[in-house]
Coordinates of N, CA and C in Angstrom, one line a residue:
M225 N -13.5 28.1 29.3 CA -13.3 28.2 27.9 C -11.9 27.9 27.4
T226 N -10.9 28.2 28.2 CA -9.5 28.1 27.8 C -9.1 26.7 27.3
P227 N -9.4 25.7 28.1 CA -9.1 24.3 27.7 C -9.9 23.9 26.4
R228 N -11.1 24.4 26.3 CA -11.9 24.0 25.1 C -11.2 24.7 23.8
L229 N -10.8 25.9 24.0 CA -10.1 26.6 22.8 C -8.8 25.9 22.5
A230 N -8.1 25.4 23.5 CA -6.8 24.7 23.3 C -7.1 23.4 22.6
V231 N -8.1 22.7 23.0 CA -8.5 21.4 22.3 C -8.9 21.7 20.9
G232 N -9.6 22.8 20.7 CA -10.0 23.2 19.3 C -8.7 23.5 18.4
E233 N -7.7 24.1 19.0 CA -6.5 24.4 18.3 C -5.8 23.1 18.0
V234 N -5.8 22.1 18.9 CA -5.2 20.8 18.6 C -5.9 20.1 17.4
Y235 N -7.2 20.1 17.4 CA -8.0 19.4 16.4 C -7.9 20.2 15.0
R236 N -7.8 21.5 15.1 CA -7.5 22.2 13.8 C -6.2 21.8 13.3
H237 N -5.2 21.8 14.1 CA -3.8 21.4 13.7 C -3.8 20.0 13.1
E238 N -4.5 19.1 13.8 CA -4.6 17.7 13.3 C -5.4 17.5 12.1
G239 N -6.2 18.5 11.8 CA -7.1 18.4 10.6 C -8.3 17.4 10.8
E240 N -8.7 17.3 12.1 CA -9.8 16.3 12.4 C -11.1 17.1 12.6
K241 N -12.2 16.4 12.2 CA -13.5 17.0 12.3 C -14.2 16.3 13.5
L242 N -14.8 17.1 14.3 CA -15.6 16.6 15.5 C -17.0 17.0 15.4
D243 N -17.9 16.2 15.9 CA -19.3 16.5 15.9 C -19.8 16.5 17.3
L244 N -20.9 17.3 17.6 CA -21.5 17.4 18.9 C -22.0 16.0 19.3
L245 N -21.6 15.5 20.5 CA -22.1 14.2 21.0 C -23.4 14.4 21.7
W246 N -23.5 15.3 22.6 CA -24.7 15.5 23.3 C -25.7 16.6 22.7
S247 N -26.8 16.8 23.3 CA -27.7 17.8 22.7 C -27.1 19.1 22.5
A248 N -27.4 19.8 21.4 CA -26.9 21.1 21.2 C -27.3 22.1 22.2
G249 N -28.5 21.8 22.8 CA -29.0 22.8 23.8 C -28.6 22.5 25.2
L250 N -27.7 21.6 25.4 CA -27.2 21.2 26.8 C -26.6 22.5 27.4
A251 N -27.2 22.8 28.6 CA -26.7 24.0 29.3 C -25.3 23.9 29.8
Q252 N -24.5 24.9 29.5 CA -23.1 25.0 29.9 C -22.8 26.4 30.4
N253 N -23.4 26.8 31.5 CA -23.3 28.2 32.0 C -21.8 28.7 32.0
T254 N -21.6 29.9 31.7 CA -20.3 30.5 31.7 C -20.4 31.8 32.5
V255 N -19.2 32.3 32.9 CA -19.1 33.6 33.5 C -17.7 34.2 33.2
H256 N -17.7 35.5 32.8 CA -16.4 36.1 32.5 C -15.6 36.4 33.8
V257 N -14.3 36.3 33.8 CA -13.5 36.4 35.0 C -13.7 37.8 35.7
V258 N -13.9 38.8 34.9 CA -14.2 40.1 35.4 C -15.5 40.2 36.2
D259 N -16.5 39.5 35.6 CA -17.8 39.5 36.3 C -17.7 38.6 37.6
F260 N -17.0 37.5 37.5 CA -16.8 36.7 38.7 C -16.1 37.4 39.8
A261 N -15.1 38.2 39.5 CA -14.4 39.0 40.5 C -15.4 40.0 41.1
S262 N -16.2 40.6 40.3 CA -17.1 41.6 40.8 C -18.2 41.0 41.6
S263 N -18.6 39.7 41.3 CA -19.6 39.0 42.1 C -19.0 38.8 43.5
L264 N -17.8 38.5 43.6 CA -17.2 38.2 45.0 C -17.2 39.5 45.8
Y265 N -16.9 40.6 45.1 CA -16.9 41.9 45.8 C -18.3 42.3 46.3
C266 N -19.3 42.1 45.4 CA -20.7 42.4 45.7 C -21.2 41.6 46.8
A267 N -20.9 40.3 46.8 CA -21.4 39.3 47.8 C -20.8 39.7 49.1
A268 N -19.5 40.0 49.2 CA -18.8 40.3 50.4 C -19.4 41.7 51.0
K269 N -19.6 42.6 50.1 CA -20.1 43.9 50.5 C -21.5 43.7 51.1
W270 N -22.3 42.9 50.5 CA -23.7 42.7 51.0 C -23.6 42.0 52.3
A271 N -22.8 40.9 52.5 CA -22.7 40.2 53.7 C -22.2 41.1 54.9
C272 N -21.3 42.0 54.6 CA -20.8 43.0 55.6 C -21.9 44.0 56.0
S273 N -22.9 44.2 55.1 CA -24.0 45.1 55.5 C -25.0 44.5 56.3
Q274 N -25.0 43.2 56.5 CA -26.0 42.5 57.3 C -25.6 42.6 58.8
P275 N -26.6 42.7 59.7 CA -26.3 42.8 61.1 C -25.8 41.5 61.8
S276 N -26.0 40.4 61.2 CA -25.6 39.1 61.8 C -25.6 38.0 60.8
Q277 N -25.0 36.9 61.2 CA -25.0 35.7 60.3 C -26.4 35.2 60.2
K278 N -27.2 35.3 61.2 CA -28.6 34.9 61.1 C -29.4 35.7 60.1
A279 N -29.1 37.0 60.0 CA -29.8 37.9 59.1 C -29.4 37.5 57.6
I280 N -28.1 37.1 57.5 CA -27.6 36.7 56.1 C -28.4 35.5 55.7
L281 N -28.5 34.5 56.6 CA -29.2 33.2 56.2 C -30.7 33.4 56.0
Q282 N -31.3 34.3 56.8 CA -32.7 34.6 56.6 C -33.0 35.3 55.3
A283 N -32.0 36.2 54.9 CA -32.2 37.0 53.6 C -32.1 36.1 52.4
H284 N -31.2 35.1 52.5 CA -30.9 34.2 51.4 C -31.5 32.8 51.7
S285 N -32.6 32.5 51.2 CA -33.3 31.3 51.6 C -33.6 30.4 50.4
E286 N -33.2 30.9 49.2 CA -33.5 30.1 47.9 C -32.8 28.8 47.9
V287 N -33.5 27.8 47.3 CA -32.9 26.5 47.1 C -32.1 26.5 45.8
L288 N -30.9 25.9 45.8 CA -30.1 25.9 44.6 C -30.6 24.9 43.6
T289 N -31.4 25.4 42.7 CA -32.0 24.6 41.6 C -31.6 25.0 40.3
P290 N -31.0 24.1 39.5 CA -30.6 24.5 38.1 C -31.7 25.0 37.3
T291 N -31.5 25.9 36.3 CA -32.5 26.5 35.6 C -32.9 25.7 34.3
S292 N -32.1 24.8 33.9 CA -32.3 24.0 32.7 C -33.5 23.1 32.9
T293 N -34.2 22.8 31.8 CA -35.3 21.9 31.9 C -35.0 20.5 31.3
L294 N -33.7 20.3 31.0 CA -33.3 19.0 30.5 C -33.6 17.9 31.4
A295 N -34.0 16.7 30.9 CA -34.5 15.6 31.7 C -33.4 15.1 32.7
R296 N -32.1 15.2 32.3 CA -31.0 14.7 33.1 C -30.6 15.6 34.2
N297 N -31.2 16.7 34.3 CA -30.8 17.7 35.4 C -31.0 17.1 36.8
I298 N -30.1 17.3 37.7 CA -30.3 16.9 39.0 C -29.8 18.0 39.9
T299 N -30.4 18.2 41.1 CA -30.0 19.3 42.0 C -28.9 18.7 42.9
L300 N -28.1 19.6 43.4 CA -27.1 19.2 44.3 C -27.6 18.4 45.6
P301 N -28.7 18.9 46.3 CA -29.2 18.2 47.4 C -29.6 16.8 47.1
A302 N -30.2 16.6 45.9 CA -30.7 15.3 45.5 C -29.6 14.3 45.4
Q303 N -28.4 14.7 45.2 CA -27.3 13.7 45.1 C -26.9 13.1 46.4
S304 N -27.3 13.7 47.5 CA -26.8 13.2 48.8 C -27.9 13.5 49.9
A305 N -28.4 12.5 50.4 CA -29.4 12.7 51.5 C -28.8 13.3 52.7
S306 N -27.6 13.0 53.0 CA -27.0 13.6 54.2 C -26.8 15.1 54.0
L307 N -26.4 15.5 52.8 CA -26.3 17.0 52.5 C -27.6 17.6 52.6
A308 N -28.6 17.0 52.0 CA -30.0 17.6 52.0 C -30.5 17.8 53.4
N309 N -30.1 17.0 54.3 CA -30.7 17.1 55.7 C -29.9 18.0 56.6
K310 N -28.8 18.5 56.1 CA -28.0 19.4 56.9 C -28.6 20.8 56.9
A311 N -28.4 21.5 58.1 CA -28.9 22.9 58.2 C -28.0 23.8 57.3
V312 N -28.6 24.8 56.7 CA -27.8 25.8 55.9 C -27.0 26.6 56.9
E313 N -25.7 26.7 56.6 CA -24.8 27.5 57.5 C -24.2 28.7 56.8
A314 N -24.5 28.9 55.5 CA -23.9 30.0 54.7 C -24.8 30.3 53.6
A315 N -24.8 31.5 53.2 CA -25.5 32.0 51.9 C -24.6 31.5 50.7
V316 N -25.3 30.9 49.8 CA -24.6 30.5 48.6 C -25.2 31.1 47.3
F317 N -24.4 31.8 46.6 CA -24.8 32.4 45.3 C -24.2 31.8 44.1
S318 N -25.0 31.8 43.0 CA -24.5 31.3 41.7 C -24.1 32.5 40.8
A319 N -22.8 32.6 40.5 CA -22.3 33.6 39.6 C -22.2 33.1 38.2
V320 N -23.2 33.4 37.4 CA -23.2 33.0 36.0 C -23.7 34.2 35.2
D321 N -23.3 34.3 33.9 CA -23.8 35.4 33.1 C -25.2 35.1 32.7
D322 N -25.8 36.1 32.0 CA -27.2 36.0 31.6 C -27.3 35.4 30.1
G323 N -26.2 34.9 29.6 CA -26.3 34.4 28.2 C -26.9 33.1 28.0
E324 N -27.1 32.3 29.1 CA -27.7 31.0 29.1 C -26.9 30.1 28.0
T325 N -25.6 30.1 28.2 CA -24.7 29.4 27.3 C -25.1 27.9 27.1
T326 N -25.0 27.4 25.9 CA -25.2 26.0 25.7 C -24.0 25.4 25.0
Q327 N -24.0 24.1 24.9 CA -22.9 23.4 24.3 C -22.7 23.9 22.8
L328 N -23.8 24.2 22.1 CA -23.7 24.6 20.8 C -23.1 26.0 20.7
D329 N -23.4 26.9 21.7 CA -22.8 28.2 21.7 C -21.3 28.1 21.8
I330 N -20.8 27.2 22.7 CA -19.4 27.0 22.9 C -18.8 26.5 21.7
A331 N -19.4 25.5 21.0 CA -18.9 25.0 19.8 C -18.8 26.0 18.7
R332 N -19.8 26.9 18.6 CA -19.8 27.9 17.5 C -18.7 28.9 17.8
V333 N -18.5 29.3 19.0 CA -17.5 30.3 19.3 C -16.1 29.7 19.1
T334 N -15.9 28.5 19.5 CA -14.6 27.8 19.3 C -14.4 27.7 17.8
E335 N -15.4 27.3 17.1 CA -15.2 27.1 15.6 C -14.8 28.4 15.0
A336 N -15.5 29.5 15.4 CA -15.2 30.8 14.8 C -13.8 31.3 15.1
V337 N -13.3 31.1 16.3 CA -12.0 31.5 16.8 C -10.9 30.7 16.2
I338 N -11.1 29.4 16.2 CA -10.0 28.4 15.8 C -10.1 28.1 14.3
S339 N -11.3 28.3 13.7 CA -11.4 28.1 12.3 C -11.3 26.6 11.9
F340 N -12.2 25.8 12.3 CA -12.3 24.4 11.8 C -13.8 24.0 11.8
A341 N -14.0 22.7 11.4 CA -15.4 22.3 11.1 C -16.4 22.3 12.3
K342 N -16.4 21.3 13.1 CA -17.3 21.2 14.2 C -16.5 20.6 15.4
L343 N -17.1 21.0 16.6 CA -16.4 20.6 17.8 C -17.3 19.7 18.7
N344 N -16.7 18.6 19.1 CA -17.4 17.7 20.0 C -16.8 17.9 21.4
L345 N -17.6 18.4 22.3 CA -17.0 18.7 23.6 C -17.0 17.5 24.6
A346 N -17.5 16.4 24.1 CA -17.5 15.2 25.0 C -16.6 14.1 24.6
D347 N -16.3 14.0 23.3 CA -15.5 12.9 22.8 C -14.1 12.9 23.1
V348 N -13.6 14.0 23.7 CA -12.2 14.2 24.0 C -11.8 13.6 25.4
T349 N -12.8 13.1 26.2 CA -12.5 12.7 27.5 C -11.5 11.6 27.6
S350 N -11.6 10.5 26.8 CA -10.8 9.3 27.0 C -9.4 9.5 26.6
D351 N -9.1 10.4 25.7 CA -7.7 10.5 25.2 C -7.0 11.8 25.4
V352 N -7.7 12.7 26.2 CA -7.2 14.1 26.3 C -5.8 14.1 26.9
N353 N -5.5 13.1 27.8 CA -4.2 13.1 28.5 C -3.1 12.4 27.7
E354 N -3.5 11.9 26.5 CA -2.6 11.2 25.7 C -2.4 11.9 24.3
K355 N -3.3 11.6 23.4 CA -3.2 12.2 22.1 C -3.2 13.7 22.1
H356 N -4.2 14.3 22.8 CA -4.3 15.8 22.7 C -3.1 16.5 23.4
L357 N -2.8 16.0 24.6 CA -1.7 16.6 25.3 C -0.4 16.4 24.6
E358 N -0.2 15.2 24.0 CA 1.0 15.0 23.2 C 1.1 15.9 22.0
S359 N 0.0 16.1 21.3 CA 0.0 17.0 20.1 C 0.2 18.4 20.6
W360 N -0.4 18.8 21.7 CA -0.2 20.2 22.2 C 1.2 20.4 22.6
N361 N 1.9 19.5 23.2 CA 3.3 19.7 23.6 C 4.2 19.8 22.3
Q362 N 3.8 19.0 21.3 CA 4.6 19.1 20.0 C 4.4 20.5 19.4
M363 N 3.2 21.0 19.5 CA 2.9 22.3 19.0 C 3.6 23.4 19.7
L364 N 3.7 23.3 21.0 CA 4.5 24.2 21.8 C 6.0 24.2 21.4
Q365 N 6.5 23.0 21.3 CA 7.9 22.9 20.9 C 8.2 23.5 19.5
A366 N 7.2 23.4 18.6 CA 7.5 23.8 17.2 C 7.0 25.3 17.0
S367 N 6.5 25.9 18.1 CA 6.0 27.3 17.9 C 7.1 28.2 17.6
D368 N 6.8 29.2 16.8 CA 7.8 30.3 16.4 C 7.1 31.6 16.7
P369 N 7.5 32.3 17.8 CA 8.6 32.0 18.7 C 8.2 30.8 19.6
P370 N 9.2 30.1 20.2 CA 8.9 29.0 21.1 C 8.1 29.3 22.3
V371 N 7.3 28.4 22.8 CA 6.5 28.6 24.0 C 7.2 27.8 25.1
Q372 N 7.5 28.4 26.2 CA 8.2 27.8 27.3 C 7.3 26.7 28.0
P373 N 7.9 25.6 28.4 CA 7.2 24.6 29.2 C 6.7 25.2 30.5
G374 N 5.6 24.6 31.0 CA 5.0 25.1 32.3 C 4.1 26.3 32.1
M375 N 3.7 26.6 30.9 CA 2.8 27.7 30.6 C 1.4 27.3 31.1
P376 N 0.5 28.3 31.4 CA -0.7 28.1 32.1 C -1.9 27.5 31.2
V377 N -1.7 27.4 29.9 CA -2.7 27.0 29.0 C -2.6 25.5 28.7
S378 N -3.6 24.7 28.8 CA -3.6 23.3 28.6 C -4.9 22.8 28.0
P379 N -4.9 21.7 27.2 CA -6.1 21.2 26.6 C -6.8 20.2 27.5
V380 N -6.2 20.0 28.7 CA -6.8 19.0 29.6 C -8.1 19.6 30.2
M381 N -9.2 18.8 30.1 CA -10.4 19.2 30.7 C -11.0 18.2 31.6
P382 N -11.5 18.6 32.8 CA -12.1 17.6 33.7 C -13.3 16.9 33.0
A383 N -13.4 15.6 33.3 CA -14.4 14.8 32.6 C -15.8 15.2 33.0
D384 N -16.0 15.8 34.2 CA -17.4 16.2 34.6 C -17.9 17.4 33.8
L385 N -17.0 18.1 33.1 CA -17.4 19.2 32.2 C -17.8 18.7 30.8
L386 N -17.6 17.5 30.6 CA -17.8 16.9 29.2 C -19.0 15.9 29.2
G387 N -19.6 15.7 30.3 CA -20.7 14.7 30.3 C -22.0 15.2 29.8
P388 N -23.1 14.4 29.8 CA -24.4 14.8 29.4 C -25.2 15.6 30.4
E389 N -24.7 15.8 31.6 CA -25.4 16.6 32.6 C -25.3 18.1 32.3
A390 N -26.3 18.8 32.5 CA -26.3 20.2 32.3 C -25.6 20.9 33.4
I391 N -24.9 22.0 33.1 CA -24.3 22.9 34.1 C -25.0 24.2 34.0
S392 N -26.0 24.3 34.9 CA -27.0 25.4 34.8 C -27.4 25.9 36.1
F393 N -27.2 27.2 36.4 CA -27.5 27.8 37.7 C -28.3 29.1 37.6
D394 N -28.9 29.5 38.7 CA -29.8 30.7 38.7 C -29.0 31.8 39.4
N395 N -28.8 32.9 38.8 CA -28.1 34.0 39.4 C -29.0 35.1 40.0
T396 N -30.3 34.7 40.0 CA -31.3 35.7 40.5 C -31.1 36.2 41.9
A397 N -30.8 35.4 42.8 CA -30.6 35.8 44.2 C -29.4 36.7 44.3
L398 N -28.3 36.4 43.6 CA -27.1 37.2 43.7 C -27.4 38.6 43.1
K399 N -28.1 38.7 42.1 CA -28.5 40.0 41.5 C -29.4 40.8 42.4
R400 N -30.4 40.1 42.9 CA -31.5 40.7 43.7 C -30.9 41.3 45.0
L401 N -30.1 40.5 45.7 CA -29.7 40.8 47.1 C -28.4 41.7 47.1
T402 N -27.5 41.5 46.1 CA -26.3 42.3 46.2 C -26.2 43.4 45.1
G403 N -27.1 43.4 44.1 CA -27.0 44.4 43.1 C -26.0 44.1 42.0
W404 N -25.4 42.9 42.0 CA -24.5 42.4 41.0 C -25.2 42.3 39.7
T405 N -24.5 42.7 38.6 CA -25.0 42.6 37.3 C -23.9 42.1 36.4
P406 N -24.0 41.0 35.7 CA -22.9 40.6 34.8 C -22.9 41.4 33.6
K407 N -21.7 41.8 33.1 CA -21.6 42.7 32.0 C -21.1 42.0 30.7
H408 N -20.8 40.7 30.8 CA -20.3 40.0 29.7 C -21.0 38.7 29.5
S409 N -21.1 38.2 28.3 CA -21.5 36.8 28.0 C -20.6 36.3 27.0
L410 N -20.7 35.0 26.7 CA -19.7 34.3 25.8 C -20.0 34.8 24.4
T411 N -19.0 35.4 23.8 CA -19.0 35.9 22.4 C -17.7 35.5 21.7
V412 N -17.8 35.5 20.3 CA -16.6 35.2 19.6 C -15.5 36.3 19.9
E413 N -15.9 37.5 20.1 CA -14.9 38.6 20.4 C -14.2 38.3 21.7
I414 N -14.9 37.9 22.7 CA -14.3 37.7 24.0 C -13.4 36.5 23.9
A415 N -13.8 35.4 23.2 CA -12.9 34.2 23.1 C -11.7 34.6 22.3
Q416 N -11.8 35.4 21.2 CA -10.7 35.8 20.4 C -9.7 36.6 21.3
E417 N -10.3 37.5 22.1 CA -9.5 38.3 23.0 C -8.6 37.4 24.0
M418 N -9.2 36.3 24.4 CA -8.5 35.4 25.3 C -7.3 34.8 24.6
V419 N -7.6 34.3 23.3 CA -6.5 33.6 22.6 C -5.4 34.6 22.2
D420 N -5.8 35.8 21.8 CA -4.8 36.9 21.5 C -4.0 37.3 22.7
G421 N -4.7 37.3 23.9 CA -3.9 37.6 25.1 C -2.9 36.6 25.4
F422 N -3.3 35.3 25.3 CA -2.3 34.2 25.6 C -1.2 34.3 24.6
A423 N -1.5 34.6 23.3 CA -0.5 34.6 22.3 C 0.5 35.8 22.6
K424 N 0.0 36.9 23.0 CA 0.8 38.1 23.3 C 1.7 37.8 24.5
E425 N 1.3 37.0 25.4 CA 2.1 36.6 26.6 C 3.0 35.5 26.3
G426 N 2.9 34.9 25.1 CA 3.8 33.8 24.8 C 3.3 32.5 25.3
H427 N 2.0 32.3 25.5 CA 1.4 31.1 26.0 C 0.6 30.3 25.0
W428 N 0.6 30.8 23.7 CA -0.2 30.1 22.7 C 0.7 29.8 21.5
P429 N 0.6 28.6 21.0 CA 1.5 28.2 19.9 C 1.2 29.0 18.6
A430 N 2.3 29.5 18.0 CA 2.2 30.1 16.7 C 3.0 29.2 15.7
L431 N 2.3 28.5 14.9 CA 2.9 27.5 14.0 C 3.0 27.9 12.6
R432 N 4.1 27.6 12.0 CA 4.2 27.7 10.5 C 3.9 26.4 9.9
K433 N 3.3 26.5 8.7 CA 2.8 25.3 8.0 C 3.9 24.3 7.9
G434 N 3.7 23.0 8.3 CA 4.6 22.0 8.1 C 5.7 22.0 9.2
K435 N 5.6 22.8 10.2 CA 6.7 22.9 11.2 C 6.7 21.7 12.2
V436 N 5.5 21.2 12.5 CA 5.5 20.1 13.5 C 5.8 18.7 12.8
K437 N 6.7 18.0 13.4 CA 7.0 16.7 12.9 C 6.3 15.6 13.7
K438 N 5.6 14.7 13.0 CA 4.9 13.6 13.6 C 5.9 12.5 14.0

């Protein structure tokens, strides 16, 4: 979410309107960092409770299949015949929240936190390393108080997060075998807490009207 919020801040500053490019219902699973950390603990604790590696593999036999019904969904094994034919050597769990987050959910949360019209999560791919990063750097320099270079927040997003393919996984096995339960889902309050936290740490630009020179 952090890069998306940063991109939203850039577009709000630029006064530009963006529309959703892909389906509003495109799955974009999310997980809160606290829940992700707890999933690691629960998975490790469960693995340590098993008598052997063989027992771990026998207990976890589910195929990793995305939960979305979108036509463009593909499973990981289907992408590579060589991977599909390999024997399973480790238990793999999917740590996602129960919110079934979609592209529209992300757009609405970003809109509510950043306060601008609409967000297109895919149209930024081609110029994110040019226009958006340039504008972001200008905003950092003009921030009051100033934001130091090298801060951890950036509007750069990997292209594979912005394409039409769904990002959707099933957390059933993780919950059933380890007892893990996600306690958070994507909300405006959580996203606002992220932005406020970055601002408090001096990692988010605070601009006065007319401060940035083009």
